[in-house]
């Protein structure tokens, strides 16, 4: 566990998150500042900074959960498409230095589902996480 890492804090239980999925090696939870409704993050339980460092076995487990969560999110929010984002390094847009994949729903008719980053209410995120869990 890395000091001051927000995802290690969630993995250890010292910070809370709207949890969608967890097992021994992988966690999935709602992004606090969603790009769109249903935006989920998939992270390794162990602290690896980025794609270059994460062991291939862990990467395989992460991507398997990305697939499952993507299908469940698409169904839950009625998305027309799903974007998978994985940033490595600050110039790529990585802010949290703990490997993670973004599952971001996309909608054909922009405006029908809120776009743009806003700090989402935790109750709203908890409800969304519960709905996604049911579709996993
Ligand atoms: P990055 O830009 O590093 O690829 O994305 C980091 C993501 O983590 C951002 O979308 C941001 O909203 C999200 N995030 C940062 N801190 C927290 C947190 O403490 N809890 C949750 N649920 N999401 C976070
Ligand atoms: Zn970490």
PDB file of C-alpha atoms and ligand atoms in Angstrom:
ATOM      1  CA  UNK A   1       0.000   0.000   0.000  1.00  0.00           C
ATOM      2  CA  UNK A   2       1.317   3.424  -0.957  1.00  0.00           C
ATOM      3  CA  UNK A   3       0.955   6.321   1.490  1.00  0.00           C
ATOM      4  CA  UNK A   4      -1.468   9.023   0.372  1.00  0.00           C
ATOM      5  CA  UNK A   5      -2.811   6.919  -2.497  1.00  0.00           C
ATOM      6  CA  UNK A   6      -6.612   7.356  -2.674  1.00  0.00           C
ATOM      7  CA  UNK A   7      -7.148   3.965  -4.323  1.00  0.00           C
ATOM      8  CA  UNK A   8      -5.012   2.149  -1.719  1.00  0.00           C
ATOM      9  CA  UNK A   9      -7.161   3.841   0.946  1.00  0.00           C
ATOM     10  CA  UNK A  10     -10.303   2.505  -0.721  1.00  0.00           C
ATOM     11  CA  UNK A  11      -8.724  -0.965  -1.142  1.00  0.00           C
ATOM     12  CA  UNK A  12      -7.797  -1.109   2.551  1.00  0.00           C
ATOM     13  CA  UNK A  13     -11.213   0.164   3.658  1.00  0.00           C
ATOM     14  CA  UNK A  14      -9.906   3.358   5.239  1.00  0.00           C
ATOM     15  CA  UNK A  15     -11.823   5.409   2.624  1.00  0.00           C
ATOM     16  CA  UNK A  16     -15.243   4.518   1.320  1.00  0.00           C
ATOM     17  CA  UNK A  17     -16.427   4.177  -2.262  1.00  0.00           C
ATOM     18  CA  UNK A  18     -19.607   3.169  -4.065  1.00  0.00           C
ATOM     19  CA  UNK A  19     -18.457  -0.390  -4.711  1.00  0.00           C
ATOM     20  CA  UNK A  20     -19.560  -2.268  -7.805  1.00  0.00           C
ATOM     21  CA  UNK A  21     -17.336  -5.344  -7.514  1.00  0.00           C
ATOM     22  CA  UNK A  22     -14.485  -6.693  -5.416  1.00  0.00           C
ATOM     23  CA  UNK A  23     -12.406  -9.832  -5.188  1.00  0.00           C
ATOM     24  CA  UNK A  24      -8.951 -10.669  -3.813  1.00  0.00           C
ATOM     25  CA  UNK A  25      -7.101  -8.733  -6.504  1.00  0.00           C
ATOM     26  CA  UNK A  26      -9.491  -6.312  -8.206  1.00  0.00           C
ATOM     27  CA  UNK A  27     -11.963  -3.580  -7.157  1.00  0.00           C
ATOM     28  CA  UNK A  28     -14.527  -1.657  -9.201  1.00  0.00           C
ATOM     29  CA  UNK A  29     -16.242   1.472  -7.858  1.00  0.00           C
ATOM     30  CA  UNK A  30     -18.038   4.572  -9.109  1.00  0.00           C
ATOM     31  CA  UNK A  31     -15.858   7.533 -10.134  1.00  0.00           C
ATOM     32  CA  UNK A  32     -16.506  10.492  -7.787  1.00  0.00           C
ATOM     33  CA  UNK A  33     -16.300  12.964 -10.692  1.00  0.00           C
ATOM     34  CA  UNK A  34     -17.974  11.047 -13.498  1.00  0.00           C
ATOM     35  CA  UNK A  35     -17.428  11.937 -17.143  1.00  0.00           C
ATOM     36  CA  UNK A  36     -20.899  10.513 -17.777  1.00  0.00           C
ATOM     37  CA  UNK A  37     -23.592   8.721 -15.791  1.00  0.00           C
ATOM     38  CA  UNK A  38     -22.369   5.222 -14.868  1.00  0.00           C
ATOM     39  CA  UNK A  39     -18.603   5.983 -15.012  1.00  0.00           C
ATOM     40  CA  UNK A  40     -16.805   3.163 -13.138  1.00  0.00           C
ATOM     41  CA  UNK A  41     -13.124   2.693 -12.219  1.00  0.00           C
ATOM     42  CA  UNK A  42     -11.474  -0.738 -12.136  1.00  0.00           C
ATOM     43  CA  UNK A  43      -8.323  -0.854  -9.997  1.00  0.00           C
ATOM     44  CA  UNK A  44      -5.876  -3.444  -8.689  1.00  0.00           C
ATOM     45  CA  UNK A  45      -6.037  -4.102  -4.952  1.00  0.00           C
ATOM     46  CA  UNK A  46      -2.256  -3.974  -4.775  1.00  0.00           C
ATOM     47  CA  UNK A  47      -0.500  -0.692  -5.558  1.00  0.00           C
ATOM     48  CA  UNK A  48       1.050  -0.691  -9.045  1.00  0.00           C
ATOM     49  CA  UNK A  49       1.638   2.709 -10.545  1.00  0.00           C
ATOM     50  CA  UNK A  50       0.816   2.090 -14.175  1.00  0.00           C
ATOM     51  CA  UNK A  51       0.640  -0.320 -17.128  1.00  0.00           C
ATOM     52  CA  UNK A  52       4.426  -0.589 -17.299  1.00  0.00           C
ATOM     53  CA  UNK A  53       4.681  -1.894 -13.727  1.00  0.00           C
ATOM     54  CA  UNK A  54       1.620  -4.063 -13.256  1.00  0.00           C
ATOM     55  CA  UNK A  55       2.302  -7.835 -13.575  1.00  0.00           C
ATOM     56  CA  UNK A  56       0.672  -9.428 -16.619  1.00  0.00           C
ATOM     57  CA  UNK A  57      -1.325 -11.806 -14.467  1.00  0.00           C
ATOM     58  CA  UNK A  58      -2.897  -8.903 -12.565  1.00  0.00           C
ATOM     59  CA  UNK A  59      -3.495  -7.052 -15.821  1.00  0.00           C
ATOM     60  CA  UNK A  60      -5.382 -10.078 -17.112  1.00  0.00           C
ATOM     61  CA  UNK A  61      -7.587 -10.078 -14.025  1.00  0.00           C
ATOM     62  CA  UNK A  62      -8.203  -6.339 -14.359  1.00  0.00           C
ATOM     63  CA  UNK A  63      -9.224  -6.551 -18.008  1.00  0.00           C
ATOM     64  CA  UNK A  64     -11.568  -9.469 -17.318  1.00  0.00           C
ATOM     65  CA  UNK A  65     -13.375  -7.300 -14.749  1.00  0.00           C
ATOM     66  CA  UNK A  66     -13.340  -4.337 -17.167  1.00  0.00           C
ATOM     67  CA  UNK A  67     -15.236  -6.493 -19.650  1.00  0.00           C
ATOM     68  CA  UNK A  68     -17.821  -7.663 -17.133  1.00  0.00           C
ATOM     69  CA  UNK A  69     -18.353  -4.182 -15.729  1.00  0.00           C
ATOM     70  CA  UNK A  70     -18.578  -2.634 -19.223  1.00  0.00           C
ATOM     71  CA  UNK A  71     -21.380  -5.014 -20.183  1.00  0.00           C
ATOM     72  CA  UNK A  72     -23.209  -4.423 -16.891  1.00  0.00           C
ATOM     73  CA  UNK A  73     -22.851  -0.624 -17.124  1.00  0.00           C
ATOM     74  CA  UNK A  74     -24.053  -0.581 -20.745  1.00  0.00           C
ATOM     75  CA  UNK A  75     -27.150  -2.511 -19.752  1.00  0.00           C
ATOM     76  CA  UNK A  76     -27.776  -0.487 -16.579  1.00  0.00           C
ATOM     77  CA  UNK A  77     -27.630   2.993 -18.079  1.00  0.00           C
ATOM     78  CA  UNK A  78     -28.769   2.106 -21.608  1.00  0.00           C
ATOM     79  CA  UNK A  79     -25.533   3.362 -23.170  1.00  0.00           C
ATOM     80  CA  UNK A  80     -25.015   3.259 -26.933  1.00  0.00           C
ATOM     81  CA  UNK A  81     -21.295   2.666 -26.487  1.00  0.00           C
ATOM     82  CA  UNK A  82     -18.609   2.231 -23.844  1.00  0.00           C
ATOM     83  CA  UNK A  83     -15.242   3.964 -23.855  1.00  0.00           C
ATOM     84  CA  UNK A  84     -12.346   2.335 -21.977  1.00  0.00           C
ATOM     85  CA  UNK A  85      -9.659   4.811 -20.860  1.00  0.00           C
ATOM     86  CA  UNK A  86      -6.357   3.939 -19.195  1.00  0.00           C
ATOM     87  CA  UNK A  87      -3.890   6.789 -18.626  1.00  0.00           C
ATOM     88  CA  UNK A  88      -0.155   6.330 -17.938  1.00  0.00           C
ATOM     89  CA  UNK A  89       1.848   9.335 -16.750  1.00  0.00           C
ATOM     90  CA  UNK A  90       0.836  12.903 -16.068  1.00  0.00           C
ATOM     91  CA  UNK A  91       1.101  14.011 -19.687  1.00  0.00           C
ATOM     92  CA  UNK A  92      -1.390  11.271 -20.600  1.00  0.00           C
ATOM     93  CA  UNK A  93      -3.796  12.658 -18.011  1.00  0.00           C
ATOM     94  CA  UNK A  94      -3.035  10.265 -15.143  1.00  0.00           C
ATOM     95  CA  UNK A  95      -3.848  12.001 -11.865  1.00  0.00           C
ATOM     96  CA  UNK A  96      -4.071   9.028  -9.494  1.00  0.00           C
ATOM     97  CA  UNK A  97      -0.785   7.108  -9.705  1.00  0.00           C
ATOM     98  CA  UNK A  98      -2.345   3.701  -9.083  1.00  0.00           C
ATOM     99  CA  UNK A  99      -3.268   1.714 -12.184  1.00  0.00           C
ATOM    100  CA  UNK A 100      -6.921   1.948 -13.143  1.00  0.00           C
ATOM    101  CA  UNK A 101      -9.228   1.569 -16.107  1.00  0.00           C
ATOM    102  CA  UNK A 102     -12.138   3.936 -16.722  1.00  0.00           C
ATOM    103  CA  UNK A 103     -15.391   2.451 -18.033  1.00  0.00           C
ATOM    104  CA  UNK A 104     -17.227   5.442 -19.515  1.00  0.00           C
ATOM    105  CA  UNK A 105     -20.706   5.125 -21.038  1.00  0.00           C
ATOM    106  CA  UNK A 106     -21.367   7.066 -24.252  1.00  0.00           C
ATOM    107  CA  UNK A 107     -24.736   8.149 -25.588  1.00  0.00           C
ATOM    108  CA  UNK A 108     -25.744   8.949 -29.169  1.00  0.00           C
ATOM    109  CA  UNK A 109     -27.900  11.858 -28.069  1.00  0.00           C
ATOM    110  CA  UNK A 110     -25.642  14.040 -25.982  1.00  0.00           C
ATOM    111  CA  UNK A 111     -27.598  15.943 -23.423  1.00  0.00           C
ATOM    112  CA  UNK A 112     -29.944  13.083 -22.644  1.00  0.00           C
ATOM    113  CA  UNK A 113     -27.487  11.790 -20.047  1.00  0.00           C
ATOM    114  CA  UNK A 114     -25.351  14.319 -18.240  1.00  0.00           C
ATOM    115  CA  UNK A 115     -21.842  14.779 -19.671  1.00  0.00           C
ATOM    116  CA  UNK A 116     -18.922  16.587 -18.116  1.00  0.00           C
ATOM    117  CA  UNK A 117     -17.234  16.151 -14.788  1.00  0.00           C
ATOM    118  CA  UNK A 118     -19.240  17.106 -11.745  1.00  0.00           C
ATOM    119  CA  UNK A 119     -18.766  15.967  -8.159  1.00  0.00           C
ATOM    120  CA  UNK A 120     -21.585  13.447  -7.886  1.00  0.00           C
ATOM    121  CA  UNK A 121     -23.665  12.976  -4.751  1.00  0.00           C
ATOM    122  CA  UNK A 122     -22.604   9.810  -2.887  1.00  0.00           C
ATOM    123  CA  UNK A 123     -26.192   8.598  -2.463  1.00  0.00           C
ATOM    124  CA  UNK A 124     -26.682   8.819  -6.227  1.00  0.00           C
ATOM    125  CA  UNK A 125     -23.443   6.883  -6.778  1.00  0.00           C
ATOM    126  CA  UNK A 126     -24.425   4.245  -4.206  1.00  0.00           C
ATOM    127  CA  UNK A 127     -27.748   3.713  -5.970  1.00  0.00           C
ATOM    128  CA  UNK A 128     -26.059   3.445  -9.357  1.00  0.00           C
ATOM    129  CA  UNK A 129     -23.481   0.967  -7.976  1.00  0.00           C
ATOM    130  CA  UNK A 130     -26.293  -1.176  -6.622  1.00  0.00           C
ATOM    131  CA  UNK A 131     -28.046  -1.232 -10.018  1.00  0.00           C
ATOM    132  CA  UNK A 132     -24.822  -2.137 -11.835  1.00  0.00           C
ATOM    133  CA  UNK A 133     -24.078  -4.922  -9.318  1.00  0.00           C
ATOM    134  CA  UNK A 134     -27.437  -6.500 -10.123  1.00  0.00           C
ATOM    135  CA  UNK A 135     -26.462  -6.658 -13.806  1.00  0.00           C
ATOM    136  CA  UNK A 136     -22.994  -8.154 -13.224  1.00  0.00           C
TER     137      UNK A 136
HETATM  138  P1  LIG B   1      -6.917   9.542 -14.016  1.00  0.00           P
HETATM  139  O1  LIG B   1      -6.986  10.933 -14.545  1.00  0.00           O
HETATM  140  O2  LIG B   1      -5.785   9.356 -13.020  1.00  0.00           O
HETATM  141  O3  LIG B   1      -6.901   8.505 -15.106  1.00  0.00           O
HETATM  142  O4  LIG B   1      -8.277   9.320 -13.269  1.00  0.00           O
HETATM  143  C1  LIG B   1      -8.442   9.342 -11.881  1.00  0.00           C
HETATM  144  C2  LIG B   1      -9.924   9.258 -11.608  1.00  0.00           C
HETATM  145  O5  LIG B   1     -10.116   8.956 -10.258  1.00  0.00           O
HETATM  146  C3  LIG B   1     -10.676  10.551 -11.885  1.00  0.00           C
HETATM  147  O6  LIG B   1     -11.710  10.273 -12.808  1.00  0.00           O
HETATM  148  C4  LIG B   1     -11.219  10.979 -10.525  1.00  0.00           C
HETATM  149  O7  LIG B   1     -12.500  11.543 -10.601  1.00  0.00           O
HETATM  150  C5  LIG B   1     -11.222   9.682  -9.761  1.00  0.00           C
HETATM  151  N1  LIG B   1     -10.988   9.802  -8.339  1.00  0.00           N
HETATM  152  C6  LIG B   1      -9.975  10.474  -7.735  1.00  0.00           C
HETATM  153  N2  LIG B   1     -10.015  10.309  -6.400  1.00  0.00           N
HETATM  154  C7  LIG B   1     -11.076   9.505  -6.151  1.00  0.00           C
HETATM  155  C8  LIG B   1     -11.615   8.962  -4.948  1.00  0.00           C
HETATM  156  O8  LIG B   1     -11.138   9.173  -3.844  1.00  0.00           O
HETATM  157  N3  LIG B   1     -12.706   8.171  -5.078  1.00  0.00           N
HETATM  158  C9  LIG B   1     -13.262   7.893  -6.306  1.00  0.00           C
HETATM  159  N4  LIG B   1     -14.348   7.102  -6.303  1.00  0.00           N
HETATM  160  N5  LIG B   1     -12.771   8.380  -7.455  1.00  0.00           N
HETATM  161  C10 LIG B   1     -11.694   9.179  -7.375  1.00  0.00           C
HETATM  162 ZN1  LIG B   2      -2.336   2.859  -4.520  1.00  0.00          ZN
END
